[in-house]
CSV table of C-alpha atoms and ligand atoms in Angstrom, one decimal:
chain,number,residue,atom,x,y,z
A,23,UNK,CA,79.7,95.3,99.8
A,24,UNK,CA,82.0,94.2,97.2
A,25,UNK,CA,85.8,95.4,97.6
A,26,UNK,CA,88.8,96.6,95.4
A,27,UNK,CA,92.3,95.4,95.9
A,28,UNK,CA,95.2,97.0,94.6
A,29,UNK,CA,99.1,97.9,95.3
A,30,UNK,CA,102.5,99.1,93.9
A,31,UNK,CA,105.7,98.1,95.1
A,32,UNK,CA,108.2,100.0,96.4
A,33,UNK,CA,111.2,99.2,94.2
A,34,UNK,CA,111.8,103.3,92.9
A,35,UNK,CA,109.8,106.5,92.6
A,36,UNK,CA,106.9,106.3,91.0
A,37,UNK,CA,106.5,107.1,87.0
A,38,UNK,CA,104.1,108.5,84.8
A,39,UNK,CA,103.2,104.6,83.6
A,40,UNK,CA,102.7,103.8,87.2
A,41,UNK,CA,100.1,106.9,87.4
A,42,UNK,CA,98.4,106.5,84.0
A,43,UNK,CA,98.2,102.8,84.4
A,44,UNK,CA,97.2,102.6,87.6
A,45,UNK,CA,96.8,105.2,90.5
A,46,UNK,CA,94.5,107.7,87.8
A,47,UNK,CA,92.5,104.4,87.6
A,48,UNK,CA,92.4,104.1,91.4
A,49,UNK,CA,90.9,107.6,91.3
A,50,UNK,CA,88.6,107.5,89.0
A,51,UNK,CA,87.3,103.7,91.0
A,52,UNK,CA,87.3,105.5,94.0
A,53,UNK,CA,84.6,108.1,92.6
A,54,UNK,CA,82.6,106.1,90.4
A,55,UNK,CA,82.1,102.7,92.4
A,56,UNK,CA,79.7,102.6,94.7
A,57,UNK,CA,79.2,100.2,97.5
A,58,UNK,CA,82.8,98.9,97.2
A,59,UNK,CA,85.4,99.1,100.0
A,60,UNK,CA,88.8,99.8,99.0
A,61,UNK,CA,92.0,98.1,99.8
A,62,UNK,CA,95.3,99.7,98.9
A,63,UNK,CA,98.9,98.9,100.0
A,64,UNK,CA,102.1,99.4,99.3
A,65,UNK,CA,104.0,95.9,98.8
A,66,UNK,CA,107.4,95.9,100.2
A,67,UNK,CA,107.1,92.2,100.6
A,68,UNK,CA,106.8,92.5,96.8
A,69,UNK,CA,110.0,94.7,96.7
A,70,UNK,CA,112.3,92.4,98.4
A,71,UNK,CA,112.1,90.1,95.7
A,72,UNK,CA,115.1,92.3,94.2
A,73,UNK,CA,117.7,93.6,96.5
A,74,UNK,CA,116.4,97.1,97.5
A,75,UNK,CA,118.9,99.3,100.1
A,76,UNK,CA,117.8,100.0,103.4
A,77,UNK,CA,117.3,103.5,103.5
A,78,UNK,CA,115.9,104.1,99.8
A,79,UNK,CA,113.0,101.2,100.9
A,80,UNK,CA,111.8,102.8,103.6
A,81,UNK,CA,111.9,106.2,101.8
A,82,UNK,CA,110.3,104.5,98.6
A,83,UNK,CA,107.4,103.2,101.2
A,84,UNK,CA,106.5,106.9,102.4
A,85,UNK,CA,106.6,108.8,99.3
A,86,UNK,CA,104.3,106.0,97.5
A,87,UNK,CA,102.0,106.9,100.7
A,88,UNK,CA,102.2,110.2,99.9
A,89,UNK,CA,101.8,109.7,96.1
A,90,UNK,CA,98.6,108.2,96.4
A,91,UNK,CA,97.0,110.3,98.4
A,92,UNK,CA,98.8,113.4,96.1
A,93,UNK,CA,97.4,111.9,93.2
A,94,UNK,CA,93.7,112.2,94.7
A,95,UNK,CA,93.0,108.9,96.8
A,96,UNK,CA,90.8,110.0,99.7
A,97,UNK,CA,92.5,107.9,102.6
A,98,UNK,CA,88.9,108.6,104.3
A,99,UNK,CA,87.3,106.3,101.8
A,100,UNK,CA,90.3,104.2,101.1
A,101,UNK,CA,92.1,102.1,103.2
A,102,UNK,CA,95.5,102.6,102.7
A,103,UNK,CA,98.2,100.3,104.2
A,104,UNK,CA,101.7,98.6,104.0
A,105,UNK,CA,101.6,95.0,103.1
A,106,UNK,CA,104.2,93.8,105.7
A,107,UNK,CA,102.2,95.0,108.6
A,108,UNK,CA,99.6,93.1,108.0
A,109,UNK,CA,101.3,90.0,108.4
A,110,UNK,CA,98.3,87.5,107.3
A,111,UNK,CA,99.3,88.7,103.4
A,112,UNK,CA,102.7,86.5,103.9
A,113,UNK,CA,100.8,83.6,106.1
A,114,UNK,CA,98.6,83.4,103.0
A,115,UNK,CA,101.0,83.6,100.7
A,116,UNK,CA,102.8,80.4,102.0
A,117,UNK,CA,99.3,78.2,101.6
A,118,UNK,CA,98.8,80.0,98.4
A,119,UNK,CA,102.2,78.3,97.5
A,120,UNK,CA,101.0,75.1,99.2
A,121,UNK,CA,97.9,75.5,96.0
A,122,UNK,CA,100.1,76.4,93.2
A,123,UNK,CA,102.6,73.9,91.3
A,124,UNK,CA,106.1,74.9,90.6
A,125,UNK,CA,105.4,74.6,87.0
A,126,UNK,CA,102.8,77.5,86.9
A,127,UNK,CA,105.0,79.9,88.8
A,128,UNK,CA,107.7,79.0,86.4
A,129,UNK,CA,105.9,79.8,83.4
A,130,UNK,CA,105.2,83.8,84.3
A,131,UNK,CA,106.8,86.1,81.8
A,132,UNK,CA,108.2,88.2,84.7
A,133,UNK,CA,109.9,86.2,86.0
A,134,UNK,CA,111.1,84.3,82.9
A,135,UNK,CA,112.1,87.9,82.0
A,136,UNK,CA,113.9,88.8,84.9
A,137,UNK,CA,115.5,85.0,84.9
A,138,UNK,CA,117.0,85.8,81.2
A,139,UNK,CA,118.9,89.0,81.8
A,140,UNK,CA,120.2,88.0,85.7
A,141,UNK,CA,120.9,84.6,85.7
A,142,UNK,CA,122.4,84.1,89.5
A,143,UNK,CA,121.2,85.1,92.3
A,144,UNK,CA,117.2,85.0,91.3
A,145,UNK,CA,115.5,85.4,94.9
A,146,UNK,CA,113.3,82.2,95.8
A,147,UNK,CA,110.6,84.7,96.1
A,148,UNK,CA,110.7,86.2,92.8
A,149,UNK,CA,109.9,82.8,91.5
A,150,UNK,CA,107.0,82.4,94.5
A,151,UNK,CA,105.5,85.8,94.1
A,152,UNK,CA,102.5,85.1,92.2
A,153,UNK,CA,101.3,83.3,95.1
A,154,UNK,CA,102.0,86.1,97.6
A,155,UNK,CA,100.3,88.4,95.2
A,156,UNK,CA,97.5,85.9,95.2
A,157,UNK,CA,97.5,86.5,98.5
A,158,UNK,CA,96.9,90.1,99.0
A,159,UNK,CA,93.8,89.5,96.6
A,160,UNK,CA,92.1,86.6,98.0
A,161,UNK,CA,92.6,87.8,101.5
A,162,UNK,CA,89.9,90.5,101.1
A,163,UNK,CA,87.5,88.8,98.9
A,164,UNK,CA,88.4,90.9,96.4
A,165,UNK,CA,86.2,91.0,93.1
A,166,UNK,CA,87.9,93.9,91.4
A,167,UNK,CA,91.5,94.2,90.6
A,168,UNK,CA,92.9,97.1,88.9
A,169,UNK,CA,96.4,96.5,87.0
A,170,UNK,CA,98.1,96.8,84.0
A,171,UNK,CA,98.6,94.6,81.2
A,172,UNK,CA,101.9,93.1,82.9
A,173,UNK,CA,99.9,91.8,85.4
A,174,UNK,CA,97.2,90.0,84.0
A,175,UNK,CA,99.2,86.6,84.1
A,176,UNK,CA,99.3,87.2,87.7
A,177,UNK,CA,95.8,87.8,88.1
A,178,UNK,CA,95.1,84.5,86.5
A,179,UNK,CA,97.1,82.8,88.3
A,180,UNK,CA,95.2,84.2,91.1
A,181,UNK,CA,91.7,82.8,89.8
A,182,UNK,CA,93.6,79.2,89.4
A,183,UNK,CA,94.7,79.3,93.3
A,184,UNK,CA,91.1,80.6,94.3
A,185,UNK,CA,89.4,78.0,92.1
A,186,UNK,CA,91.5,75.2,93.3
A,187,UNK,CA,91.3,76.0,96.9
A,188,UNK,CA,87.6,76.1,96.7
A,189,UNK,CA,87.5,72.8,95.0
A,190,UNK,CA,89.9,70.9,97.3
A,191,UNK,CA,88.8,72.9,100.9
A,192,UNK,CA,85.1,74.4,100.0
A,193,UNK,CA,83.8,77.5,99.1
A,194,UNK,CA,86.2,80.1,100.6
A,195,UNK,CA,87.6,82.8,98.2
A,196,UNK,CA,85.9,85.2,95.7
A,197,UNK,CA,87.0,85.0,91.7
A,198,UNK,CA,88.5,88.2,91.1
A,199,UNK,CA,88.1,90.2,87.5
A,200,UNK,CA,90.6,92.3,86.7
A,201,UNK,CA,90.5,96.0,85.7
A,202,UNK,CA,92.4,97.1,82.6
A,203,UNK,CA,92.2,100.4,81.7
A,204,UNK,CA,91.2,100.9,77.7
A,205,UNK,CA,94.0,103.0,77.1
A,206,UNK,CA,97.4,103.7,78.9
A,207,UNK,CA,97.5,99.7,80.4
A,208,UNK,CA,101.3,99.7,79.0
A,209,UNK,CA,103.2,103.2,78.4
A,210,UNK,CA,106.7,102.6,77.3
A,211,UNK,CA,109.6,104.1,77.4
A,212,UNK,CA,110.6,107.5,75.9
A,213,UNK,CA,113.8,106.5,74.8
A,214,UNK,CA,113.2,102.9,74.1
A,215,UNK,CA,109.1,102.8,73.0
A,216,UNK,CA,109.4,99.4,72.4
A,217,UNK,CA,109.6,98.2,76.1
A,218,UNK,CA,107.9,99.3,79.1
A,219,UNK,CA,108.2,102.5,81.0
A,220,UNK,CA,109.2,101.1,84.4
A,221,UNK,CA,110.5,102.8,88.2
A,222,UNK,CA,113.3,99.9,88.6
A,223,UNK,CA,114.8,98.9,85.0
A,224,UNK,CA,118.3,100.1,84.2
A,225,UNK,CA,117.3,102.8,82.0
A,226,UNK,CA,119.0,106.5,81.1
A,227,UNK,CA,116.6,108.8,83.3
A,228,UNK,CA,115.2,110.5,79.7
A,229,UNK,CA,112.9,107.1,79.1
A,230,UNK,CA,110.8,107.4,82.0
A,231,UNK,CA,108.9,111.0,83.3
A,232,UNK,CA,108.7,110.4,87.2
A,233,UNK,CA,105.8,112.2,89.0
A,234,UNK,CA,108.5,114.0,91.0
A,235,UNK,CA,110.5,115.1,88.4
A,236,UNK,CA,111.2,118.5,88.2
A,237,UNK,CA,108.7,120.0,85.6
A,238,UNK,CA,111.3,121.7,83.2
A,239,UNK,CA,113.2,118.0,82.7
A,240,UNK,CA,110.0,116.7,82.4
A,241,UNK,CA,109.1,119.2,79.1
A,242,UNK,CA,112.8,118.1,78.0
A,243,UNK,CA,112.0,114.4,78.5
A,244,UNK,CA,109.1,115.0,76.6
A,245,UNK,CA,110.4,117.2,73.2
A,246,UNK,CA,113.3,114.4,73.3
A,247,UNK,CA,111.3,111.6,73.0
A,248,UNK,CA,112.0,109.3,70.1
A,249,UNK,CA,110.0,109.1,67.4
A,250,UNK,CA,110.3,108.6,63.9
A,251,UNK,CA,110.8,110.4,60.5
A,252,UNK,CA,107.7,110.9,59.1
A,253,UNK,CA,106.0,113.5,60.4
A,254,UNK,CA,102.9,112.2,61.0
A,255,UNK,CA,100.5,111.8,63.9
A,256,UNK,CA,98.9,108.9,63.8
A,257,UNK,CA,98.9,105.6,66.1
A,258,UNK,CA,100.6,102.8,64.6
A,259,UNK,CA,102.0,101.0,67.4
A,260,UNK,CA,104.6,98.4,65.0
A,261,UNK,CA,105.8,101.5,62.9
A,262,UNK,CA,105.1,104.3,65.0
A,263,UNK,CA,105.6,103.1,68.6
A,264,UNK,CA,107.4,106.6,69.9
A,265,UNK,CA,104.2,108.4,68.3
A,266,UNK,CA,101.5,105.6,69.2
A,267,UNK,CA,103.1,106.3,72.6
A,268,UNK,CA,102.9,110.0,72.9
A,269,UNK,CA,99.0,109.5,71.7
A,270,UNK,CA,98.7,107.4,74.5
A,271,UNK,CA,99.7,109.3,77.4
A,272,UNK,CA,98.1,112.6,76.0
A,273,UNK,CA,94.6,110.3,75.5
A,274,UNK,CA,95.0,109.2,79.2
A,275,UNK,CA,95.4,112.3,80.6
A,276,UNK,CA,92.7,114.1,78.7
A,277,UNK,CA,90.2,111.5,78.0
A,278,UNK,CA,90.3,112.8,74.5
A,279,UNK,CA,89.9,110.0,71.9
A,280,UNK,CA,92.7,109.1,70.0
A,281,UNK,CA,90.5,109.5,67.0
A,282,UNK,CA,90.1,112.8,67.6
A,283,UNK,CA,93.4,113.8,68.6
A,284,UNK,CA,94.7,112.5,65.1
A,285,UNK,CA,92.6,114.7,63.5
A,286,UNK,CA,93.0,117.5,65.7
A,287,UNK,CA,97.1,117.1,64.9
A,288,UNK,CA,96.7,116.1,61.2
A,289,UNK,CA,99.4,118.3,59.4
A,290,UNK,CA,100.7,119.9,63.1
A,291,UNK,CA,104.7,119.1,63.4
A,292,UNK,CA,105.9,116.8,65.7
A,293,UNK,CA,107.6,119.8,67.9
A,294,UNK,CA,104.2,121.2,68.5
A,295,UNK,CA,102.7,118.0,69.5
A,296,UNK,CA,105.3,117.2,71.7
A,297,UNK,CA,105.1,120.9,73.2
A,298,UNK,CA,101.8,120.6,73.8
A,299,UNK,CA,102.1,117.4,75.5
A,300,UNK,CA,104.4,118.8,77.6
A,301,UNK,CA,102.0,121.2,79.3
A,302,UNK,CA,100.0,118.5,79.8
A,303,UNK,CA,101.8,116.4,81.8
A,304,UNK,CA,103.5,119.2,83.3
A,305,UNK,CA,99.9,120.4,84.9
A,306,UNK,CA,98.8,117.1,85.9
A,307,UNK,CA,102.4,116.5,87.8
A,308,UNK,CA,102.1,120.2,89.2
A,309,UNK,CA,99.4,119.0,90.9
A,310,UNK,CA,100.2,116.3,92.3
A,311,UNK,CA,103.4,117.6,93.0
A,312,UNK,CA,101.5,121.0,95.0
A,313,UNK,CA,99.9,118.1,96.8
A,314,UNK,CA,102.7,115.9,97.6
A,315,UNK,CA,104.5,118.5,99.2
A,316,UNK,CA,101.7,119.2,102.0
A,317,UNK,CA,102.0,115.5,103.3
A,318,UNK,CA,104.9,114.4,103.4
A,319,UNK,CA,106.6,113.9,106.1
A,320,UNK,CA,103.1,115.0,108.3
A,321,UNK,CA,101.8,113.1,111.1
A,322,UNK,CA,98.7,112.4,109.2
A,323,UNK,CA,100.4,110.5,106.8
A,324,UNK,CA,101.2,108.0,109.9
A,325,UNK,CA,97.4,108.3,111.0
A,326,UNK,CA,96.1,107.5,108.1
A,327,UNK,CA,98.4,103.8,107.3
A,328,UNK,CA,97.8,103.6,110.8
A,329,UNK,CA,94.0,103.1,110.1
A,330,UNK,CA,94.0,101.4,106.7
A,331,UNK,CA,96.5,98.5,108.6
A,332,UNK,CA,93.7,98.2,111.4
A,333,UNK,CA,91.2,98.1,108.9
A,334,UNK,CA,92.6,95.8,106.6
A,335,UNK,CA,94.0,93.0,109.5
A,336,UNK,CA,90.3,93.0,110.6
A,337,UNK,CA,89.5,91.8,107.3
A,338,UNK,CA,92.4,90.1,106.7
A,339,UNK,CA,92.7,87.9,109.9
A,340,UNK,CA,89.5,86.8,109.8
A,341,UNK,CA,89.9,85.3,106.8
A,342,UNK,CA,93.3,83.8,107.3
A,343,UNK,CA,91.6,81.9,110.5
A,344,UNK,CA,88.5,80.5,108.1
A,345,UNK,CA,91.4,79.5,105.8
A,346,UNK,CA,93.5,77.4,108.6
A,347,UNK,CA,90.0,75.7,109.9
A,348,UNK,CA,89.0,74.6,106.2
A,349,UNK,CA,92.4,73.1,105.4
A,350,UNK,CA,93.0,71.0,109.0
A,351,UNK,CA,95.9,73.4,110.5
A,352,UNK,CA,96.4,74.1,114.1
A,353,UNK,CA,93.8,72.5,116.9
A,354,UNK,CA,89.9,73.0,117.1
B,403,ATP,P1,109.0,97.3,88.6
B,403,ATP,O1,109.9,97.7,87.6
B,403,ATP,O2,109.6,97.3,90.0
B,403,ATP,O3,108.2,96.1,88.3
B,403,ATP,P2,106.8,98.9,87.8
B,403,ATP,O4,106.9,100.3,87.4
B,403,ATP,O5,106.5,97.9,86.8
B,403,ATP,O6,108.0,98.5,88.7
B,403,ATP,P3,104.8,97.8,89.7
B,403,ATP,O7,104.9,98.1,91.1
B,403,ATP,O8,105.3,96.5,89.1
B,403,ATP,O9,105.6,99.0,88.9
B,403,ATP,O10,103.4,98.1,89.2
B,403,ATP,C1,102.5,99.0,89.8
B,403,ATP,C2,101.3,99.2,89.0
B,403,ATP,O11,101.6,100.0,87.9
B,403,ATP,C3,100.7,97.9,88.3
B,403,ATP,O12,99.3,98.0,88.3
B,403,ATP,C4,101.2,97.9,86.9
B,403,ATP,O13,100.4,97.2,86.1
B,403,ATP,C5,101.3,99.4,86.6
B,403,ATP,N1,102.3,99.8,85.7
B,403,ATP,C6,103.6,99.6,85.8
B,403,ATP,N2,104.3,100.1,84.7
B,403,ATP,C7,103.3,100.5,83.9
B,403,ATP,C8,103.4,101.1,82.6
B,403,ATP,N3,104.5,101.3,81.9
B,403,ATP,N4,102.2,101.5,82.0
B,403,ATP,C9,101.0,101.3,82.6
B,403,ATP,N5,100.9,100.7,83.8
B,403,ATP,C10,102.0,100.3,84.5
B,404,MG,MG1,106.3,95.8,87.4
């Protein structure tokens, strides 16, 4: 049985990038894989690498629970979970930083990122979190990891710790591939196309479409996008990034090729494009929305992270304990 390993942090509500880049793909896993076990989990350990209040993490922790299982994962099939109560995912992450050198961790763009614009006050853990997330991977022998393009740095990282563990300890951890989708691995902003659409960057509230939003902003977010002054639809991502943009997230929600939607909106206005983009989005988050609403806040929602943490400690402490035993910790 081969098993997926995936998770989102709880650092804001949940955007349309977040969807199209990863929980669609979760979906569409979920239905096509077969003979694969799923692991998902929300990562607040991941979250408290940036100051998150109190009350707004536990809230972003539910409604991520929620979203998921809104947005079509079957927490019958999938084992859905919150990282910080399976506590092996931060016993690994400590030997996992016990494999990895300083300079590798210093040399992820994230955190070189972050680094530049907030120069005091960088958590310890923002720096170590490739380890932790290396973690959450290796702990379930995964061998498919679905993420965006922001994270494939991480996920090599990942196959360095797992390679280097089984060279100095023995065979113990699986090689992970990662999962990139073909299109929609990186939407951007609305208002800024040039940089990610992202749930926690300071941004006006017109660059990202969250899968809560109320459907009529979302049709203004949409029509106010920025794009350029041509008035052409075609993908171009240097010179047309707001277009090449809008291509993508219609593509990803409609599997139609962006081939095809060029030709389909050759000589069509921007406005109309945009307007029919709009519904789009608009009936895929009404939807999920419809959804959203029936679980949250239900017991259910308890029963089911309930079973996904059993689930996943069974797996998970087993391997933490082959881990200690092939490294010399503890007594025999
Ligand atoms: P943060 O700003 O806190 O990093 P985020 O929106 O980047 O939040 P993450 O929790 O880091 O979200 O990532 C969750 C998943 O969503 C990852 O698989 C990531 O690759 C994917 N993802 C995040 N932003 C986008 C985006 N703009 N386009 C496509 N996928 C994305
Ligand atoms: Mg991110």
């Amino acid at each position: 049985m081969k098993r997926l390993v995936s998770g989102i942090k709880p650092t804001g509500e949940l955007t349309l990038g977040n969807y199209i880049g990863a929980l669609k793909n979760f979906v569409q896993l979920q239905n096509e894989l077969e003979d694969t076990e799923f692991f998902i989990f929300i990562a607040d350990l991941h979250a408290i690498t940036t100051m998150q209040e109190k009350s707004n993490l536990r809230k972003n922790i539910k409604n991520i629970a929620a979203i998921y299982i809104a947005c079509g994962l079957d927490p019958n099939k999938v084992n859905l979970f919150i990282q910080s109560e399976v506590n092996e995912h931060a016993e690994l992450g400590y030997v996992m930083e016990s494999t990895l050198y300083i300079g590798e961790m210093e040399r992820m763009i994230q955190y070189k990122e972050k680094r530049a614009n907030n120069e005091e006050a960088i958590r310890t853990s923002l720096l170590t979190y490739p380890a932790l997330m290396a973690a959450d991977i290796l702990l379930y022998d995964a061998s498919i990891v679905p993420i965006g393009e922001d994270q494939t740095q991480h996920l090599e990282i990942t196959k360095v710790a797992a390679t280097r563990f089984n060279h100095l300890y023995g065979e113990t951890f699986t090689i992970p591939s990662g999962f990139t989708p073909k299109t929609g691995a990186r939407i951007m902003g609305l208002q800024d196309p040039t940089k990610k659409m992202s749930k926690s960057a300071d941004k006006t509230p017109k660059d990202y479409i969250l899968l809560l939003d109320d459907l009529n902003q979302v049709r203004n977010k949409i029509k106010s996008a920025i794009t350029d002054s041509d008035n052409k639809i075609y993908f171009d991502k240097e010179n047309k990034p707001g277009i090449s943009n809008l291509l993508t997230i219609y593509s990803s929600l409609t599997n139609i090729k962006i081939d095809d939607l060029v030709a389909k909106y050759e000589n069509i206005s921007y406005g109309e494009f945009k307007s029919d983009l709009a519904e789009i989005v608009v009936s895929e988050l009404s939807v999920i929305q419809e959804r959203y609403k029936e679980i949250i806040g239900k017991k259910e929602l308890d029963l089911y992270l309930d079973k996904g943490r059993e689930n996943a400690k069974r797996v998970a402490s087993r391997k933490l304990k082959k881990v200690y035993e092939r490294i010399g910790l503890g007594r025999k």
